[in-house]
């Protein structure tokens, strides 16, 4: 059902967004102020405000905004996003924004406004810590994974969900941008000429490429659980008490460790950037150790909650067979370290960098930290199978 005049797609103007909200009677008041606030790579995001309340109207564009109309992109991602949010709300209701309305023809999702929250990436760059973040992300990843996995669902139901969340175009973006292009001389890559020798080292490292190809193959083939698919620190809104995971338009069935790996990578990139962002050495150490604690605690909460759910709610007959869950958790951990390595390399030299590093004004400092990031990403990918604990993982980041 569309609420504009025709049953066809059109990009919304500010006036259209207000008319839609008025027609749906989602907030009171006729004098609605609208601003387009989207700063992401792909979509239009309108905040529609009355004198007392506000909501968000998000609309997918038929192309990737970051590149332009030359990169067409399916509108189906808006359906995927709203349905993934609605599904997640069943298992982690406090950790996602409430969806108030969706329309797959208009590619629109209307949801609660989280303007009392801030984007995690921005807050981390400012050096702010969030004491509940790790517990929340550990819970989010464990619960969304378990309740969409074969441990919990009947195989027919699970395979129906795999089809429902088939997301080939958005997966292809990740397959290219995270797992392929940075490892070759590809025109989507972006880096300064001073970094070229380090980038060429990556392009010429056959062992690294073999391991990146293995991780890509896992991403392509292992339909274990429904993933968020793009769990970087720009996809998370925070306050001290609350965490909301937004933007699951990349959701699809993939390997459990992928969301954890992307989250760890983006925290690790912020860790490196603190060499610049916190100028006082004491503050810097403290901020950096807090970030490593976030990685450790996220994994611990994920592992404990996933284990508890398998023990208490699994319908799979092998769930309690000794060693079965342990194998799944060990594989998930190793994968998450490898996926983190790919994401770190991609955010440093591929398409869609991170402000943590790119906002550093001094080019020499940027270069110094980007070299460290490439080195860290490379060693995580290559040595992931010999990293046997989360403490070992964080000590590799500390030593980067
Ligand atoms: C063309 S899209 C570039 C990136 O933005 C999204 O947030 C994903 O991370 C994607 O890889
Ligand atoms: Mg996004």
Short mmCIF file of C-alpha atoms and ligand atoms in Angstrom, two decimals:
data_model
loop_
_atom_site.label_atom_id
_atom_site.label_comp_id
_atom_site.label_asym_id
_atom_site.label_seq_id
_atom_site.Cartn_x
_atom_site.Cartn_y
_atom_site.Cartn_z
CA UNK A 1 0.00 0.00 0.00
CA UNK A 2 1.36 3.47 -0.84
CA UNK A 3 0.08 6.61 0.71
CA UNK A 4 1.12 9.05 -1.97
CA UNK A 5 -1.19 9.42 -4.95
CA UNK A 6 0.17 6.65 -7.16
CA UNK A 7 1.29 3.15 -6.46
CA UNK A 8 4.78 3.90 -7.77
CA UNK A 9 8.15 4.78 -6.37
CA UNK A 10 9.38 8.36 -6.28
CA UNK A 11 12.12 9.94 -4.19
CA UNK A 12 10.45 11.97 -1.44
CA UNK A 13 10.82 15.70 -1.02
CA UNK A 14 10.57 17.30 2.42
CA UNK A 15 6.93 18.14 1.62
CA UNK A 16 6.20 14.51 0.60
CA UNK A 17 7.68 13.23 3.86
CA UNK A 18 5.49 15.61 5.88
CA UNK A 19 2.40 14.70 3.82
CA UNK A 20 3.04 11.00 4.40
CA UNK A 21 3.38 11.45 8.17
CA UNK A 22 0.25 13.65 8.25
CA UNK A 23 -1.74 11.15 6.22
CA UNK A 24 -0.70 8.28 8.47
CA UNK A 25 -1.46 10.38 11.56
CA UNK A 26 1.79 9.22 13.11
CA UNK A 27 2.32 12.43 15.03
CA UNK A 28 -0.04 15.19 16.08
CA UNK A 29 0.03 18.64 14.58
CA UNK A 30 -0.25 20.21 11.17
CA UNK A 31 2.80 22.44 11.20
CA UNK A 32 5.46 19.85 10.61
CA UNK A 33 9.08 20.84 10.15
CA UNK A 34 11.13 18.51 7.96
CA UNK A 35 14.87 18.26 7.50
CA UNK A 36 16.84 15.74 5.45
CA UNK A 37 19.56 14.55 7.82
CA UNK A 38 20.95 11.50 6.00
CA UNK A 39 24.73 11.38 6.23
CA UNK A 40 25.15 7.71 5.34
CA UNK A 41 26.23 6.21 2.05
CA UNK A 42 22.92 5.05 0.62
CA UNK A 43 19.60 6.60 1.73
CA UNK A 44 17.49 9.67 2.34
CA UNK A 45 16.65 10.23 6.00
CA UNK A 46 14.06 12.86 6.98
CA UNK A 47 13.35 14.04 10.51
CA UNK A 48 9.71 15.15 10.70
CA UNK A 49 8.93 17.28 13.76
CA UNK A 50 5.84 18.80 15.31
CA UNK A 51 6.10 21.16 18.27
CA UNK A 52 5.99 18.17 20.65
CA UNK A 53 7.33 15.06 18.90
CA UNK A 54 9.42 13.81 16.01
CA UNK A 55 9.88 10.70 13.87
CA UNK A 56 12.22 9.46 11.17
CA UNK A 57 11.21 8.72 7.59
CA UNK A 58 13.92 6.74 5.84
CA UNK A 59 13.76 6.10 2.10
CA UNK A 60 16.04 3.98 -0.07
CA UNK A 61 17.20 5.60 -3.31
CA UNK A 62 17.44 3.41 -6.44
CA UNK A 63 21.21 3.96 -6.47
CA UNK A 64 24.10 4.21 -4.01
CA UNK A 65 24.08 7.86 -2.84
CA UNK A 66 27.81 7.73 -2.03
CA UNK A 67 28.67 7.11 -5.71
CA UNK A 68 25.66 8.44 -7.61
CA UNK A 69 23.14 7.22 -10.20
CA UNK A 70 25.85 5.28 -12.02
CA UNK A 71 25.61 2.66 -9.24
CA UNK A 72 22.01 1.34 -9.34
CA UNK A 73 20.88 -0.44 -6.20
CA UNK A 74 17.78 -2.44 -5.38
CA UNK A 75 14.95 -0.79 -3.45
CA UNK A 76 14.24 -4.18 -1.89
CA UNK A 77 16.79 -3.27 0.77
CA UNK A 78 14.12 -1.10 2.43
CA UNK A 79 11.89 -4.19 2.85
CA UNK A 80 14.86 -6.14 4.20
CA UNK A 81 15.68 -3.36 6.65
CA UNK A 82 12.19 -2.95 8.07
CA UNK A 83 11.60 -6.70 8.31
CA UNK A 84 14.98 -7.29 9.97
CA UNK A 85 14.18 -4.56 12.51
CA UNK A 86 10.76 -6.08 13.20
CA UNK A 87 12.25 -9.56 13.60
CA UNK A 88 15.03 -8.29 15.88
CA UNK A 89 12.42 -6.50 18.01
CA UNK A 90 11.03 -9.92 18.96
CA UNK A 91 14.31 -10.94 20.57
CA UNK A 92 16.03 -7.67 21.51
CA UNK A 93 13.16 -5.14 21.75
CA UNK A 94 15.21 -2.54 23.63
CA UNK A 95 18.14 -2.67 21.23
CA UNK A 96 16.46 -1.59 17.96
CA UNK A 97 14.35 1.43 16.96
CA UNK A 98 10.59 0.85 16.82
CA UNK A 99 9.25 0.55 13.28
CA UNK A 100 5.99 2.51 12.97
CA UNK A 101 5.21 1.96 9.29
CA UNK A 102 6.79 0.54 6.17
CA UNK A 103 5.97 0.60 2.47
CA UNK A 104 8.04 -1.54 0.14
CA UNK A 105 6.82 0.27 -3.01
CA UNK A 106 7.97 3.64 -1.74
CA UNK A 107 10.97 1.89 -0.10
CA UNK A 108 10.13 3.74 3.09
CA UNK A 109 10.52 2.82 6.74
CA UNK A 110 9.14 5.16 9.38
CA UNK A 111 10.59 4.69 12.83
CA UNK A 112 11.10 6.28 16.20
CA UNK A 113 13.46 9.24 16.29
CA UNK A 114 16.58 8.57 18.32
CA UNK A 115 17.81 12.15 18.44
CA UNK A 116 18.43 11.83 22.18
CA UNK A 117 21.10 9.26 21.21
CA UNK A 118 24.36 9.89 19.38
CA UNK A 119 26.16 7.91 16.71
CA UNK A 120 28.68 5.64 18.40
CA UNK A 121 31.49 6.42 15.91
CA UNK A 122 31.23 10.15 16.62
CA UNK A 123 31.15 9.65 20.39
CA UNK A 124 34.11 7.29 20.34
CA UNK A 125 36.11 9.82 18.31
CA UNK A 126 35.31 12.35 21.05
CA UNK A 127 36.64 9.86 23.61
CA UNK A 128 33.29 9.05 25.28
CA UNK A 129 32.87 5.60 26.82
CA UNK A 130 29.57 3.75 27.22
CA UNK A 131 29.43 1.30 30.10
CA UNK A 132 26.51 -0.73 28.71
CA UNK A 133 27.67 -0.90 25.09
CA UNK A 134 29.49 -4.24 25.23
CA UNK A 135 26.73 -6.01 27.15
CA UNK A 136 24.16 -4.68 24.69
CA UNK A 137 26.07 -5.65 21.54
CA UNK A 138 26.92 -9.05 23.05
CA UNK A 139 23.21 -9.60 23.73
CA UNK A 140 22.19 -8.30 20.30
CA UNK A 141 24.57 -10.56 18.40
CA UNK A 142 23.87 -13.64 20.56
CA UNK A 143 20.09 -13.39 20.59
CA UNK A 144 19.55 -12.46 16.94
CA UNK A 145 21.95 -15.25 15.97
CA UNK A 146 20.45 -17.96 18.17
CA UNK A 147 16.78 -17.28 17.37
CA UNK A 148 17.42 -17.33 13.61
CA UNK A 149 19.72 -20.39 13.68
CA UNK A 150 19.19 -24.12 13.22
CA UNK A 151 19.66 -24.50 16.97
CA UNK A 152 16.27 -22.87 17.44
CA UNK A 153 14.23 -22.96 14.24
CA UNK A 154 12.66 -25.92 12.47
CA UNK A 155 14.75 -26.50 9.29
CA UNK A 156 11.74 -25.64 7.07
CA UNK A 157 11.17 -22.37 8.88
CA UNK A 158 14.86 -21.50 8.81
CA UNK A 159 15.15 -22.16 5.08
CA UNK A 160 12.08 -19.99 4.48
CA UNK A 161 13.81 -17.16 6.33
CA UNK A 162 17.00 -17.71 4.31
CA UNK A 163 14.93 -17.13 1.15
CA UNK A 164 13.02 -14.22 2.62
CA UNK A 165 16.24 -12.42 3.53
CA UNK A 166 18.02 -13.22 0.28
CA UNK A 167 19.86 -9.93 -0.34
CA UNK A 168 22.17 -10.52 -3.34
CA UNK A 169 22.86 -6.92 -4.35
CA UNK A 170 23.81 -5.72 -0.89
CA UNK A 171 25.86 -8.87 -0.24
CA UNK A 172 27.71 -8.20 -3.52
CA UNK A 173 28.73 -4.78 -2.18
CA UNK A 174 30.34 -6.48 0.83
CA UNK A 175 31.82 -9.30 -1.29
CA UNK A 176 33.48 -6.65 -3.49
CA UNK A 177 34.31 -3.86 -1.06
CA UNK A 178 35.32 -5.88 2.01
CA UNK A 179 36.56 -9.18 0.62
CA UNK A 180 37.91 -8.48 -2.88
CA UNK A 181 38.79 -4.98 -4.09
CA UNK A 182 41.26 -4.01 -1.31
CA UNK A 183 43.36 -7.08 -2.14
CA UNK A 184 43.77 -6.04 -5.80
CA UNK A 185 44.59 -2.87 -7.71
CA UNK A 186 40.93 -1.96 -8.14
CA UNK A 187 39.48 1.46 -8.97
CA UNK A 188 37.15 1.51 -5.95
CA UNK A 189 40.21 1.69 -3.67
CA UNK A 190 41.23 5.01 -2.18
CA UNK A 191 44.52 5.80 -0.45
CA UNK A 192 47.30 8.35 -0.53
CA UNK A 193 50.34 7.71 -2.70
CA UNK A 194 52.49 7.65 0.45
CA UNK A 195 50.65 4.49 1.53
CA UNK A 196 51.19 2.76 -1.84
CA UNK A 197 54.22 0.62 -0.79
CA UNK A 198 52.19 -0.86 2.10
CA UNK A 199 49.17 -1.42 -0.16
CA UNK A 200 51.35 -3.12 -2.78
CA UNK A 201 52.63 -5.43 -0.05
CA UNK A 202 49.01 -6.53 0.46
CA UNK A 203 48.43 -6.99 -3.27
CA UNK A 204 51.58 -9.13 -3.51
CA UNK A 205 50.96 -11.24 -0.42
CA UNK A 206 49.69 -14.53 -1.83
CA UNK A 207 49.16 -16.14 1.58
CA UNK A 208 47.08 -13.15 2.73
CA UNK A 209 45.02 -13.31 -0.47
CA UNK A 210 44.41 -17.02 -0.03
CA UNK A 211 43.13 -16.41 3.52
CA UNK A 212 40.99 -13.43 2.43
CA UNK A 213 39.52 -15.65 -0.31
CA UNK A 214 38.71 -18.31 2.30
CA UNK A 215 36.87 -15.74 4.44
CA UNK A 216 35.03 -14.45 1.36
CA UNK A 217 34.02 -18.01 0.52
CA UNK A 218 32.61 -18.44 4.01
CA UNK A 219 30.67 -15.19 3.65
CA UNK A 220 29.33 -16.39 0.29
CA UNK A 221 28.34 -19.88 1.35
CA UNK A 222 27.61 -20.24 5.07
CA UNK A 223 23.96 -19.42 5.77
CA UNK A 224 24.18 -19.92 9.55
CA UNK A 225 22.12 -17.07 11.02
CA UNK A 226 20.37 -13.83 10.08
CA UNK A 227 23.03 -11.13 10.32
CA UNK A 228 22.73 -7.37 10.58
CA UNK A 229 25.31 -7.36 7.78
CA UNK A 230 26.84 -3.90 8.38
CA UNK A 231 27.49 -3.66 12.12
CA UNK A 232 30.04 -0.86 12.17
CA UNK A 233 30.03 1.95 14.74
CA UNK A 234 28.01 4.21 12.40
CA UNK A 235 25.15 1.68 12.63
CA UNK A 236 24.84 2.04 16.41
CA UNK A 237 23.13 4.82 18.36
CA UNK A 238 24.06 5.24 22.03
CA UNK A 239 23.41 7.00 25.29
CA UNK A 240 25.01 5.98 28.58
CA UNK A 241 22.05 3.70 29.30
CA UNK A 242 20.72 2.74 25.91
CA UNK A 243 22.05 1.16 22.71
CA UNK A 244 20.08 0.96 19.46
CA UNK A 245 21.28 -0.96 16.43
CA UNK A 246 20.03 0.71 13.24
CA UNK A 247 20.31 0.25 9.45
CA UNK A 248 20.10 -3.53 8.85
CA UNK A 249 19.60 -3.10 5.09
CA UNK A 250 22.54 -5.48 4.51
CA UNK A 251 20.79 -8.22 6.52
CA UNK A 252 21.13 -11.74 5.10
CA UNK A 253 21.89 -15.28 6.23
CA UNK A 254 25.63 -15.63 6.75
CA UNK A 255 28.38 -16.85 9.10
CA UNK A 256 27.73 -16.01 12.78
CA UNK A 257 31.08 -14.29 13.29
CA UNK A 258 30.57 -11.61 10.62
CA UNK A 259 28.65 -9.03 12.72
CA UNK A 260 31.04 -9.50 15.65
CA UNK A 261 34.03 -9.13 13.33
CA UNK A 262 32.78 -5.87 11.85
CA UNK A 263 32.07 -4.47 15.30
CA UNK A 264 35.50 -5.50 16.62
CA UNK A 265 37.21 -3.99 13.55
CA UNK A 266 35.57 -0.62 13.96
CA UNK A 267 36.40 -0.53 17.68
CA UNK A 268 40.00 -1.48 16.80
CA UNK A 269 40.17 1.34 14.22
CA UNK A 270 39.01 3.77 16.88
CA UNK A 271 41.64 2.32 19.24
CA UNK A 272 44.35 3.16 16.70
CA UNK A 273 42.93 6.63 16.04
CA UNK A 274 43.16 7.50 19.76
CA UNK A 275 46.92 7.97 19.23
CA UNK A 276 45.77 11.23 17.72
CA UNK A 277 42.35 11.98 19.24
CA UNK A 278 43.49 11.79 22.89
CA UNK A 279 46.57 13.92 23.10
CA UNK A 280 47.35 13.30 26.81
CA UNK A 281 49.21 9.95 27.04
CA UNK A 282 47.43 8.99 30.28
CA UNK A 283 43.95 9.69 28.88
CA UNK A 284 44.88 7.90 25.69
CA UNK A 285 45.93 4.72 27.48
CA UNK A 286 42.77 4.76 29.56
CA UNK A 287 40.52 5.33 26.54
CA UNK A 288 42.31 2.62 24.58
CA UNK A 289 42.07 0.07 27.41
CA UNK A 290 38.34 0.82 27.73
CA UNK A 291 37.96 0.04 24.01
CA UNK A 292 39.77 -3.28 24.41
CA UNK A 293 37.50 -4.08 27.35
CA UNK A 294 34.51 -3.42 25.07
CA UNK A 295 35.82 -6.05 22.63
CA UNK A 296 36.50 -8.58 25.41
CA UNK A 297 33.19 -8.05 27.16
CA UNK A 298 31.20 -8.15 23.93
CA UNK A 299 32.67 -11.54 23.10
CA UNK A 300 32.15 -12.84 26.65
CA UNK A 301 28.51 -11.72 26.75
CA UNK A 302 27.91 -13.13 23.26
CA UNK A 303 29.45 -16.47 24.23
CA UNK A 304 27.60 -16.75 27.56
CA UNK A 305 24.21 -15.74 26.18
CA UNK A 306 24.49 -17.95 23.08
CA UNK A 307 25.53 -20.87 25.31
CA UNK A 308 22.66 -20.25 27.74
CA UNK A 309 20.14 -20.12 24.89
CA UNK A 310 21.47 -23.31 23.31
CA UNK A 311 21.28 -25.10 26.68
CA UNK A 312 17.85 -23.80 27.58
CA UNK A 313 15.97 -23.36 24.32
CA UNK A 314 17.62 -25.36 21.56
CA UNK A 315 15.44 -27.82 19.65
CA UNK A 316 18.36 -29.42 17.82
CA UNK A 317 18.93 -32.96 19.05
CA UNK A 318 22.75 -32.62 18.94
CA UNK A 319 22.76 -29.34 20.92
CA UNK A 320 23.84 -30.98 24.17
CA UNK A 321 26.22 -33.50 22.61
CA UNK A 322 29.61 -32.69 24.17
CA UNK A 323 31.80 -30.57 21.91
CA UNK A 324 29.12 -29.49 19.42
CA UNK A 325 28.48 -26.02 20.80
CA UNK A 326 32.18 -25.62 21.59
CA UNK A 327 33.05 -26.24 17.92
CA UNK A 328 30.49 -23.65 16.79
CA UNK A 329 31.83 -21.08 19.26
CA UNK A 330 35.46 -21.73 18.33
CA UNK A 331 34.67 -21.39 14.63
CA UNK A 332 32.69 -18.19 15.30
CA UNK A 333 35.60 -16.69 17.25
CA UNK A 334 38.22 -17.49 14.60
CA UNK A 335 35.93 -16.21 11.82
CA UNK A 336 35.22 -12.98 13.72
CA UNK A 337 38.97 -12.30 13.99
CA UNK A 338 39.44 -12.90 10.24
CA UNK A 339 36.40 -10.82 9.26
CA UNK A 340 37.69 -8.03 11.53
CA UNK A 341 41.01 -8.12 9.65
CA UNK A 342 39.25 -7.75 6.26
CA UNK A 343 37.09 -4.87 7.54
CA UNK A 344 40.13 -3.06 9.01
CA UNK A 345 41.97 -3.25 5.67
CA UNK A 346 38.89 -2.21 3.69
CA UNK A 347 38.11 0.83 5.89
CA UNK A 348 41.75 1.94 5.46
CA UNK A 349 42.32 1.60 1.71
CA UNK A 350 38.98 0.59 0.15
CA UNK A 351 35.71 2.39 -0.51
CA UNK A 352 33.93 3.98 2.50
CA UNK A 353 36.68 4.94 4.93
CA UNK A 354 36.07 5.79 8.58
CA UNK A 355 36.18 9.26 10.13
CA UNK A 356 38.17 7.85 13.07
CA UNK A 357 41.27 7.86 10.84
CA UNK A 358 40.31 10.15 7.96
CA UNK A 359 39.40 13.12 10.18
CA UNK A 360 42.94 13.30 11.56
CA UNK A 361 44.25 16.58 10.11
CA UNK A 362 47.96 15.77 10.16
CA UNK A 363 48.77 13.66 7.10
CA UNK A 364 51.87 12.14 8.68
CA UNK A 365 49.88 10.93 11.70
CA UNK A 366 47.18 9.53 9.39
CA UNK A 367 49.80 7.73 7.36
CA UNK A 368 51.49 6.33 10.47
CA UNK A 369 48.17 5.00 11.83
CA UNK A 370 46.98 3.64 8.49
CA UNK A 371 50.21 1.66 8.15
CA UNK A 372 49.51 0.21 11.59
CA UNK A 373 45.92 -0.61 10.56
CA UNK A 374 47.07 -2.45 7.43
CA UNK A 375 49.61 -4.38 9.44
CA UNK A 376 47.02 -5.26 12.10
CA UNK A 377 44.40 -6.34 9.53
CA UNK A 378 46.96 -8.50 7.73
CA UNK A 379 48.11 -10.29 10.86
CA UNK A 380 44.55 -10.91 12.10
CA UNK A 381 43.62 -12.55 8.79
CA UNK A 382 46.77 -14.64 8.58
CA UNK A 383 47.09 -15.71 12.21
CA UNK A 384 43.42 -16.00 13.18
CA UNK A 385 43.54 -19.78 13.59
CA UNK A 386 46.29 -19.56 16.18
CA UNK A 387 44.54 -16.90 18.27
CA UNK A 388 42.90 -18.94 20.98
CA UNK A 389 41.35 -16.39 23.34
CA UNK A 390 39.74 -12.97 23.30
CA UNK A 391 42.60 -11.72 25.55
CA UNK A 392 45.11 -12.82 22.91
CA UNK A 393 43.06 -10.99 20.26
CA UNK A 394 43.02 -7.74 22.23
CA UNK A 395 46.71 -8.00 23.06
CA UNK A 396 47.44 -8.15 19.30
CA UNK A 397 45.47 -4.92 18.88
CA UNK A 398 47.37 -3.42 21.84
CA UNK A 399 50.67 -4.34 20.20
CA UNK A 400 49.74 -2.89 16.79
C1 LIG B 1 28.35 1.68 -1.52
S1 LIG B 1 27.98 1.37 0.11
C2 LIG B 1 29.45 1.54 1.01
C3 LIG B 1 29.35 1.06 2.39
O1 LIG B 1 28.34 1.74 3.10
C4 LIG B 1 27.61 0.83 3.91
O2 LIG B 1 27.44 1.31 5.20
C5 LIG B 1 28.39 -0.46 3.89
O3 LIG B 1 29.37 -0.51 4.90
C6 LIG B 1 28.98 -0.41 2.54
O4 LIG B 1 30.06 -1.28 2.38
MG1 LIG B 2 24.21 1.88 6.78
#
